[in-house]
PDB file of C-alpha atoms and ligand atoms in Angstrom:
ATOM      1  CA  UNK C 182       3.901  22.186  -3.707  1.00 93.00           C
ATOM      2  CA  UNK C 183       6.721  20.351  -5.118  1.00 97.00           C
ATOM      3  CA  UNK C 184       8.089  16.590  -3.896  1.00 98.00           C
ATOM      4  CA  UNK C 185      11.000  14.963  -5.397  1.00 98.00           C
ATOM      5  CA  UNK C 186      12.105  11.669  -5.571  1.00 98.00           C
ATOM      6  CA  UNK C 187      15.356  11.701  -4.088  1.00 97.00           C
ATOM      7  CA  UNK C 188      17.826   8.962  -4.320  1.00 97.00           C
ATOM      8  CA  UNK C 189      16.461   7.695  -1.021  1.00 98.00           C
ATOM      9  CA  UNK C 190      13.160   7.174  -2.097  1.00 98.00           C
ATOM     10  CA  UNK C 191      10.630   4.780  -2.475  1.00 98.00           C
ATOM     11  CA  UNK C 192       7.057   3.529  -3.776  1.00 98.00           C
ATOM     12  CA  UNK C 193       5.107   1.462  -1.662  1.00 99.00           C
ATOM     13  CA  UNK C 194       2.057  -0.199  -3.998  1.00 99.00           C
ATOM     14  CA  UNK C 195       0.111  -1.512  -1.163  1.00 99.00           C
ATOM     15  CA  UNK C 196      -2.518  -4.281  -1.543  1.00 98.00           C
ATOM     16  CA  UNK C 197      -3.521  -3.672  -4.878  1.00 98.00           C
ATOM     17  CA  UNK C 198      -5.006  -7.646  -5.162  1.00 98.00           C
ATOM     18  CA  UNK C 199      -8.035  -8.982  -6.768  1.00 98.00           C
ATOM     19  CA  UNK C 200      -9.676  -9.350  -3.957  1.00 98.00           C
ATOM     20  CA  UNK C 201      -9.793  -5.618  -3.105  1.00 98.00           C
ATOM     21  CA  UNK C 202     -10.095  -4.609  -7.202  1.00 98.00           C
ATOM     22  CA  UNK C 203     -11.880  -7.227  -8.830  1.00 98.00           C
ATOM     23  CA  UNK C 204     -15.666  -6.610  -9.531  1.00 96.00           C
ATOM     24  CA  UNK C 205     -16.224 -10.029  -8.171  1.00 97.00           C
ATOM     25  CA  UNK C 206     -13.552  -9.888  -5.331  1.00 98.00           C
ATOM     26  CA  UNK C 207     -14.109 -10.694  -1.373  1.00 98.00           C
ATOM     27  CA  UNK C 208     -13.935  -7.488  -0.053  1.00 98.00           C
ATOM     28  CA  UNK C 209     -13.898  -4.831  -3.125  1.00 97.00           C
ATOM     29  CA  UNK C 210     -12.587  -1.398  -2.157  1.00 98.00           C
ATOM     30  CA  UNK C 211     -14.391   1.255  -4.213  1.00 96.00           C
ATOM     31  CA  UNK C 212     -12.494   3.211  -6.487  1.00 97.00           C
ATOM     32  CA  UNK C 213      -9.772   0.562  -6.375  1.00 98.00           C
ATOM     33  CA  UNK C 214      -9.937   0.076 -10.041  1.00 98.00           C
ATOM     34  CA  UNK C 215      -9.973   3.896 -10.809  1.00 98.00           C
ATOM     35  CA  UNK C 216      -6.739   4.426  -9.127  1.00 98.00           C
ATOM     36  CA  UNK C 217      -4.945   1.933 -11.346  1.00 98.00           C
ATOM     37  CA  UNK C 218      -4.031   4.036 -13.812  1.00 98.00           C
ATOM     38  CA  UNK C 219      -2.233   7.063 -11.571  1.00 98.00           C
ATOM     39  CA  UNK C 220      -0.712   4.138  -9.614  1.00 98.00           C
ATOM     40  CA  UNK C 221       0.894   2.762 -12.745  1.00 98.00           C
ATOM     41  CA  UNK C 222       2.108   6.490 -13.552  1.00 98.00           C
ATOM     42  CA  UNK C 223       3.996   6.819 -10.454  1.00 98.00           C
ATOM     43  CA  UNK C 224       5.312   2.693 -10.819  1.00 98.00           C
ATOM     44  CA  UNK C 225       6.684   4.371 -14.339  1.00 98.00           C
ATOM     45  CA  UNK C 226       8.674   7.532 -12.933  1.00 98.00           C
ATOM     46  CA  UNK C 227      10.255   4.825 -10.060  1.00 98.00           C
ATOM     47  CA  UNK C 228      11.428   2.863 -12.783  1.00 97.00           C
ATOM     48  CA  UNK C 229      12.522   5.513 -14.640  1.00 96.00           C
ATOM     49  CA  UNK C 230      14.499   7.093 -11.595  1.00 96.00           C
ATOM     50  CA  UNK C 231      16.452   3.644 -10.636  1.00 97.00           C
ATOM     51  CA  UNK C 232      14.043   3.690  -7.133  1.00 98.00           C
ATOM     52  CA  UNK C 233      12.392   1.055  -5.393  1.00 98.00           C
ATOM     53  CA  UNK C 234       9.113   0.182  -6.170  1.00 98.00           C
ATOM     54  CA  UNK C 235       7.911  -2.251  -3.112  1.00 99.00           C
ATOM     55  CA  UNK C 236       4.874  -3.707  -3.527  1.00 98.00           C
ATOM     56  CA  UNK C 237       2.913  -5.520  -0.603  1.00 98.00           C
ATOM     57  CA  UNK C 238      -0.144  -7.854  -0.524  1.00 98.00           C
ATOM     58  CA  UNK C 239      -2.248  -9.104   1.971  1.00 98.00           C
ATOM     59  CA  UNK C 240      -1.107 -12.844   2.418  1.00 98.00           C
ATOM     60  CA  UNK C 241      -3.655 -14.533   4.833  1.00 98.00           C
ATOM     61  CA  UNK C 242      -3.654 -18.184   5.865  1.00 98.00           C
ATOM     62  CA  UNK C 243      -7.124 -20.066   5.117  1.00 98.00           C
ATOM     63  CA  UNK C 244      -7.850 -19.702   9.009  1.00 98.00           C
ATOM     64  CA  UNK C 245      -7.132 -16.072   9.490  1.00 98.00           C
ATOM     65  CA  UNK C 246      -8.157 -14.296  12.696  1.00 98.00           C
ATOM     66  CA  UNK C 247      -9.397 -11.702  11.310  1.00 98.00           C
ATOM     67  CA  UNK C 248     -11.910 -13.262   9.450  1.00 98.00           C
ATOM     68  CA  UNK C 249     -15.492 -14.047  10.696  1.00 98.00           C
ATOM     69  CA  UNK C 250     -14.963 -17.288  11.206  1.00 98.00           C
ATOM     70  CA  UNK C 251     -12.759 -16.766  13.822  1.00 98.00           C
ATOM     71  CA  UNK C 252     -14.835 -13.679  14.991  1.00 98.00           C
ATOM     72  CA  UNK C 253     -12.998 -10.617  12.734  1.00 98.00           C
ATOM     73  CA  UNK C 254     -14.423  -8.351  11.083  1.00 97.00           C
ATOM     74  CA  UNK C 255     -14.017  -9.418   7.322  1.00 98.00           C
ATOM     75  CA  UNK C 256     -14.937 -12.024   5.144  1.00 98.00           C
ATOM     76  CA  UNK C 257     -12.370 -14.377   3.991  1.00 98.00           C
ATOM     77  CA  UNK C 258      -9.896 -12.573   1.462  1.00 98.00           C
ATOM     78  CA  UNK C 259      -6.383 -12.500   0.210  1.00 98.00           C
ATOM     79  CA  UNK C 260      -5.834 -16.211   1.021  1.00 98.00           C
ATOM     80  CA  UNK C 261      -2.010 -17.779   0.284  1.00 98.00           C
ATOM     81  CA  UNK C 262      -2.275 -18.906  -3.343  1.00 98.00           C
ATOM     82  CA  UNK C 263      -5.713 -17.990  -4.643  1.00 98.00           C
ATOM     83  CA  UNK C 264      -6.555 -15.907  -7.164  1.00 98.00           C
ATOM     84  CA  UNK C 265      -7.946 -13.463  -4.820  1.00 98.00           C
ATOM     85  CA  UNK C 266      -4.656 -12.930  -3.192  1.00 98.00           C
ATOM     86  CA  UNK C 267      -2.984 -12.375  -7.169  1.00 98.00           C
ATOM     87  CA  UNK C 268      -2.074  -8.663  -7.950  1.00 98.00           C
ATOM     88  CA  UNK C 269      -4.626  -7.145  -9.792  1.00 98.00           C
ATOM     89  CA  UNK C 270      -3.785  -8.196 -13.361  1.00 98.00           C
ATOM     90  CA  UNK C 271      -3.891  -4.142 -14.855  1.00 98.00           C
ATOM     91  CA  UNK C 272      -1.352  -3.444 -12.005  1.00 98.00           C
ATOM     92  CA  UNK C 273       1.964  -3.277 -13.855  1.00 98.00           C
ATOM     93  CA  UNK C 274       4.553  -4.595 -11.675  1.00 98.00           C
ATOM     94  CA  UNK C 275       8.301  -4.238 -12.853  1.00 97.00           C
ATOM     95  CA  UNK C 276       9.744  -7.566 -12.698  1.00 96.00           C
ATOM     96  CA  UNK C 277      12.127  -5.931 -10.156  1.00 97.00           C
ATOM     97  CA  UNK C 278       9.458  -5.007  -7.844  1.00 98.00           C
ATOM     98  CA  UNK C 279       9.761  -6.076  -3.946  1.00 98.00           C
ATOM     99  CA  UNK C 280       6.598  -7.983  -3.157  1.00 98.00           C
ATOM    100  CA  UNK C 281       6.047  -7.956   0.515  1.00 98.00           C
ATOM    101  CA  UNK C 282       3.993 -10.387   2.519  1.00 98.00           C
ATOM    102  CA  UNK C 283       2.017  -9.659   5.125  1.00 98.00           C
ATOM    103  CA  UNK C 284      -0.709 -10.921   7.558  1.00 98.00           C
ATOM    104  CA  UNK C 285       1.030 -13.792   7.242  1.00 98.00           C
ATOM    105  CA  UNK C 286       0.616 -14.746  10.996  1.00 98.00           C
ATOM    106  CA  UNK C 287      -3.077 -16.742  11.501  1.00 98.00           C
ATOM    107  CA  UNK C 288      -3.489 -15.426  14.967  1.00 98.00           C
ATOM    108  CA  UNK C 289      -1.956 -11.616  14.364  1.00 98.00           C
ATOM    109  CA  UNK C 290      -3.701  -9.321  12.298  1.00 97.00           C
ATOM    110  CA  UNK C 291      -1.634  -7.140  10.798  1.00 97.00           C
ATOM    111  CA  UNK C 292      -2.329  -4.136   8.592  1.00 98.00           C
ATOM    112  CA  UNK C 293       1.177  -2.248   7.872  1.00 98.00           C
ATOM    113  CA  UNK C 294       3.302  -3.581   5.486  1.00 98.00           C
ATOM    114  CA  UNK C 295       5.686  -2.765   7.833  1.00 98.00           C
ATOM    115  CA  UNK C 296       4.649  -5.466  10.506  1.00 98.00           C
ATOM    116  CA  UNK C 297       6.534  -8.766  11.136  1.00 98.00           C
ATOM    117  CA  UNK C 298       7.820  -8.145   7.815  1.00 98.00           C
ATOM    118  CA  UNK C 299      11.698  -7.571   6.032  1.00 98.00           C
ATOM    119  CA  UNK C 300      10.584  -4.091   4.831  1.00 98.00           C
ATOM    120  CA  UNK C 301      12.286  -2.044   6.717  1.00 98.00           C
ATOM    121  CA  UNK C 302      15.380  -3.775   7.109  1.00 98.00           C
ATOM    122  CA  UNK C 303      15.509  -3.764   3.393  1.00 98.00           C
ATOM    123  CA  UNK C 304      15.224  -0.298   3.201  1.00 98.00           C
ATOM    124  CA  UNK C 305      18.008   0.311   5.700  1.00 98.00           C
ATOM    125  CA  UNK C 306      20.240  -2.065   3.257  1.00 98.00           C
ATOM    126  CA  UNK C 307      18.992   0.222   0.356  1.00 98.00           C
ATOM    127  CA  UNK C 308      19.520   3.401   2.219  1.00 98.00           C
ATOM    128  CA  UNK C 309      15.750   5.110   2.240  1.00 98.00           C
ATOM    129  CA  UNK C 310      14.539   7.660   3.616  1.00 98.00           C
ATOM    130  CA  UNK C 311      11.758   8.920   1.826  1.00 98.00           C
ATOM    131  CA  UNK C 312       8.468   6.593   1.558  1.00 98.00           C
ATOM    132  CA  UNK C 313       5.972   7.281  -1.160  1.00 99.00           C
ATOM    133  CA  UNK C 314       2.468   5.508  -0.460  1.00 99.00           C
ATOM    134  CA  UNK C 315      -0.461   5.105  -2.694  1.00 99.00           C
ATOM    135  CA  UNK C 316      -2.879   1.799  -3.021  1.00 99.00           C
ATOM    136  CA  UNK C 317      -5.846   0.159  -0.609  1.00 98.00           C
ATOM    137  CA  UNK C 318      -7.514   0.496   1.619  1.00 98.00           C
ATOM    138  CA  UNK C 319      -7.098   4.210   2.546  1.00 98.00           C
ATOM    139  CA  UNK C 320      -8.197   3.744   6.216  1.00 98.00           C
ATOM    140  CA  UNK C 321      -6.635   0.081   6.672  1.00 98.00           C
ATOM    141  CA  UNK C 322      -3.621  -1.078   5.232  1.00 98.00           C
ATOM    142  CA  UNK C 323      -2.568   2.361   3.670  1.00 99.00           C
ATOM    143  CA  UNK C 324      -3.136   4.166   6.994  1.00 98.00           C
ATOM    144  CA  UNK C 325      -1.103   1.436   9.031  1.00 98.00           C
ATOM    145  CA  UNK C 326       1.588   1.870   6.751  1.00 99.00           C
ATOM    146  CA  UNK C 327       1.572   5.234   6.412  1.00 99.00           C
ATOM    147  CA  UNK C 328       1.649   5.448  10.711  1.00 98.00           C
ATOM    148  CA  UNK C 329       4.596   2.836  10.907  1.00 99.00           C
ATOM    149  CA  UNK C 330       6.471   4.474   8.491  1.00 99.00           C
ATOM    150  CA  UNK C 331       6.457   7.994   9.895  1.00 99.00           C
ATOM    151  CA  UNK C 332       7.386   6.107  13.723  1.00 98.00           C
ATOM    152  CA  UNK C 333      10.290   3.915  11.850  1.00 98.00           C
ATOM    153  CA  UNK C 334      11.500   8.038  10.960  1.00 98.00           C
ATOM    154  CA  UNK C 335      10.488   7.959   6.962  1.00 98.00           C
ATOM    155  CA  UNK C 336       9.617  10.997   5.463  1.00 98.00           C
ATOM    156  CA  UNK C 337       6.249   9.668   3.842  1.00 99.00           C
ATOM    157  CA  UNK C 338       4.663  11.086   1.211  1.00 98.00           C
ATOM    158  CA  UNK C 339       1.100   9.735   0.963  1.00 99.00           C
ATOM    159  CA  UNK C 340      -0.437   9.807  -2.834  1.00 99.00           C
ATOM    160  CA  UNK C 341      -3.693  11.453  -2.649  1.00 98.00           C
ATOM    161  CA  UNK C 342      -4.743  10.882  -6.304  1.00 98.00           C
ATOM    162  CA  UNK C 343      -3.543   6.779  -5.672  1.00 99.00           C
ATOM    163  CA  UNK C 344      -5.456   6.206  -2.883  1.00 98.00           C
ATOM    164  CA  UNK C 345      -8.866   4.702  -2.242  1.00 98.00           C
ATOM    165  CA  UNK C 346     -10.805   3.756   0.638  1.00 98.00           C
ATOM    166  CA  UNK C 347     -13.939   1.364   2.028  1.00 97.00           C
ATOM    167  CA  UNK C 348     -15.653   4.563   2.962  1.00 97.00           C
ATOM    168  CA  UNK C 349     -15.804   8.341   1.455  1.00 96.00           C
ATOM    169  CA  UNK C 350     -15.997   9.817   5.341  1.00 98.00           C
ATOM    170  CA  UNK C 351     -13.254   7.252   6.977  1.00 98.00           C
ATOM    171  CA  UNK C 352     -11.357   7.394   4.639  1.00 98.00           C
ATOM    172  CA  UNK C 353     -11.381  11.903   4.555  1.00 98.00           C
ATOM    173  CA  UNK C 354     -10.448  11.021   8.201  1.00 98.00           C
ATOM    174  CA  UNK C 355      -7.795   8.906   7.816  1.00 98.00           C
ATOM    175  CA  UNK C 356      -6.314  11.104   5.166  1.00 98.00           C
ATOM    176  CA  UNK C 357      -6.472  14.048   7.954  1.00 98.00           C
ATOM    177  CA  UNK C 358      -4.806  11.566  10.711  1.00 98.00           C
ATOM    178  CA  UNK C 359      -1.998  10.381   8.496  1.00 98.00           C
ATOM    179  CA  UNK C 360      -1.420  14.471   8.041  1.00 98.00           C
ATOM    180  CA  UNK C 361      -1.465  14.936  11.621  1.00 98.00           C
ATOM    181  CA  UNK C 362       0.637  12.278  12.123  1.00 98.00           C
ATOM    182  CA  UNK C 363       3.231  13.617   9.991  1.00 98.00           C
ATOM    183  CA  UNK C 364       3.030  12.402   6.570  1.00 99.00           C
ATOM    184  CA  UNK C 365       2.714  14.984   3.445  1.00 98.00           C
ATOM    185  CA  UNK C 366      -0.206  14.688   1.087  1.00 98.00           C
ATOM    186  CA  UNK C 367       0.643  15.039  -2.616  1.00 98.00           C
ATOM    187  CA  UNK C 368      -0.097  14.307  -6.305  1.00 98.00           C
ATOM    188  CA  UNK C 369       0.973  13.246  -9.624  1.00 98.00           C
ATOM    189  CA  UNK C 370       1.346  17.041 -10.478  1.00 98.00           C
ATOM    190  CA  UNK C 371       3.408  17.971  -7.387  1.00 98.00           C
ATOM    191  CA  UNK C 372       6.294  15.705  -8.499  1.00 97.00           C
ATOM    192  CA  UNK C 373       9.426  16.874  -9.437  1.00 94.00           C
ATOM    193  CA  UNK C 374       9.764  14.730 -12.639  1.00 81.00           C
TER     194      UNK C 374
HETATM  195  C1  VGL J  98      -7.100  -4.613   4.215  1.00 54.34           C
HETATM  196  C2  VGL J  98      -9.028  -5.161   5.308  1.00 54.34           C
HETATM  197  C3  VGL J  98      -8.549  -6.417   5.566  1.00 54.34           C
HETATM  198  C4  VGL J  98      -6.321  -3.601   3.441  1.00 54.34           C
HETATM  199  C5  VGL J  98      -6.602  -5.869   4.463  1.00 54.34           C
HETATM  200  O1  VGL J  98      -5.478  -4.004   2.594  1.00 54.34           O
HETATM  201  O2  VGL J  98      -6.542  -2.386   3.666  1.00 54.34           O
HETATM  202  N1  VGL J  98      -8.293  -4.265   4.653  1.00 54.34           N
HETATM  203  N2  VGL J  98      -7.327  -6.760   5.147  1.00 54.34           N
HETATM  204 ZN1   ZN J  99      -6.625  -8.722   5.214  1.00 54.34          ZN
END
């Protein structure tokens, strides 16, 4: 298979934070750190193409709902201003890069970096079409992404070698409902560079 990146594309890094890819973060995502490198390759071609390269984090108050606390289902991560929340330092950002905040809301979880955020107005300013996704986690914040995208109309493209997840099976099964949904898996070799 062959993708390109068209003049209406774009790179969506998403959550690629300490907290996720540290060895000592809150809520590691296996494999987060392995993907670094692939996810820095396709940073590099966006650059080199003149194409937005968006990248989102998971920007939690300290009283988040979805932490256990308040009865969610993860431990306190990501929060406003702490280290935890910081891009993972071997991530190599361009200082153009769109950072996108999200789960900004205490009392809304959110999950897509497309919810109750700019994103996709800024895209419609910019003129994309075509979303490219790789990042963490494969079933959670990449799948909800992935799923608004496709229903906002994007053609997404959904990195498969950039991608990793909490678990080996969800995360197969998300892959397989993101493909059902629509979106096109691909890899660093299926690139029209
Ligand atoms: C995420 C769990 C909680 C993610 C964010 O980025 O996939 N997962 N918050
Ligand atoms: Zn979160």
């Amino acid at each position: 298979m062959k993708v390109a990146i068209t003049k209406s594309s774009a790179l969506v890094v998403v959550d690629i934070q300490n907290d996720f890819c540290a060895e000592d973060g809150a809520l590691p995502v296996p494999g987060c750190r392995t993907i670094i490198e692939n996810v820095n390759r396709y940073i590099e071609i966006f650059e080199r193409t003149n194409q937005a390269v968006v990248a989102s984090r998971d920007w939690h108050p300290p009283n988040h709902i979805s932490f256990k606390a308040r009865g969610g289902p993860w431990p306190p991560h990501c929060v406003q201003g702490s280290v935890g929340a910081d891009f993972y330092p071997e991530l190599k950002l361009p200082d153009r890069a769109i950072v996108i905040s999200k789960g900004t809301n205490p009392d809304a979880e959110a999950y897509s970096a497309f919810d109750k955020t700019e994103l996709h107005y800024l895209f419609s300013k910019l003129g994309v079409r075509r979303v490219f996704v790789c990042g963490v986690a494969t079933e959670y914040c990449v799948k909800a992404t992935v799923e608004d995208a496709l229903e906002l109309g994007y053609e997404v493209i959904l990195l498969g070698d950039a991608i990793a997840g909490i678990s080996k099976e969800s995360s197969q099964r998300a892959i397989m409902e993101m493909i059902r949904s629509g979106a096109i898996l691909a890899e660093f070799k299926d690139l029209l560079t």
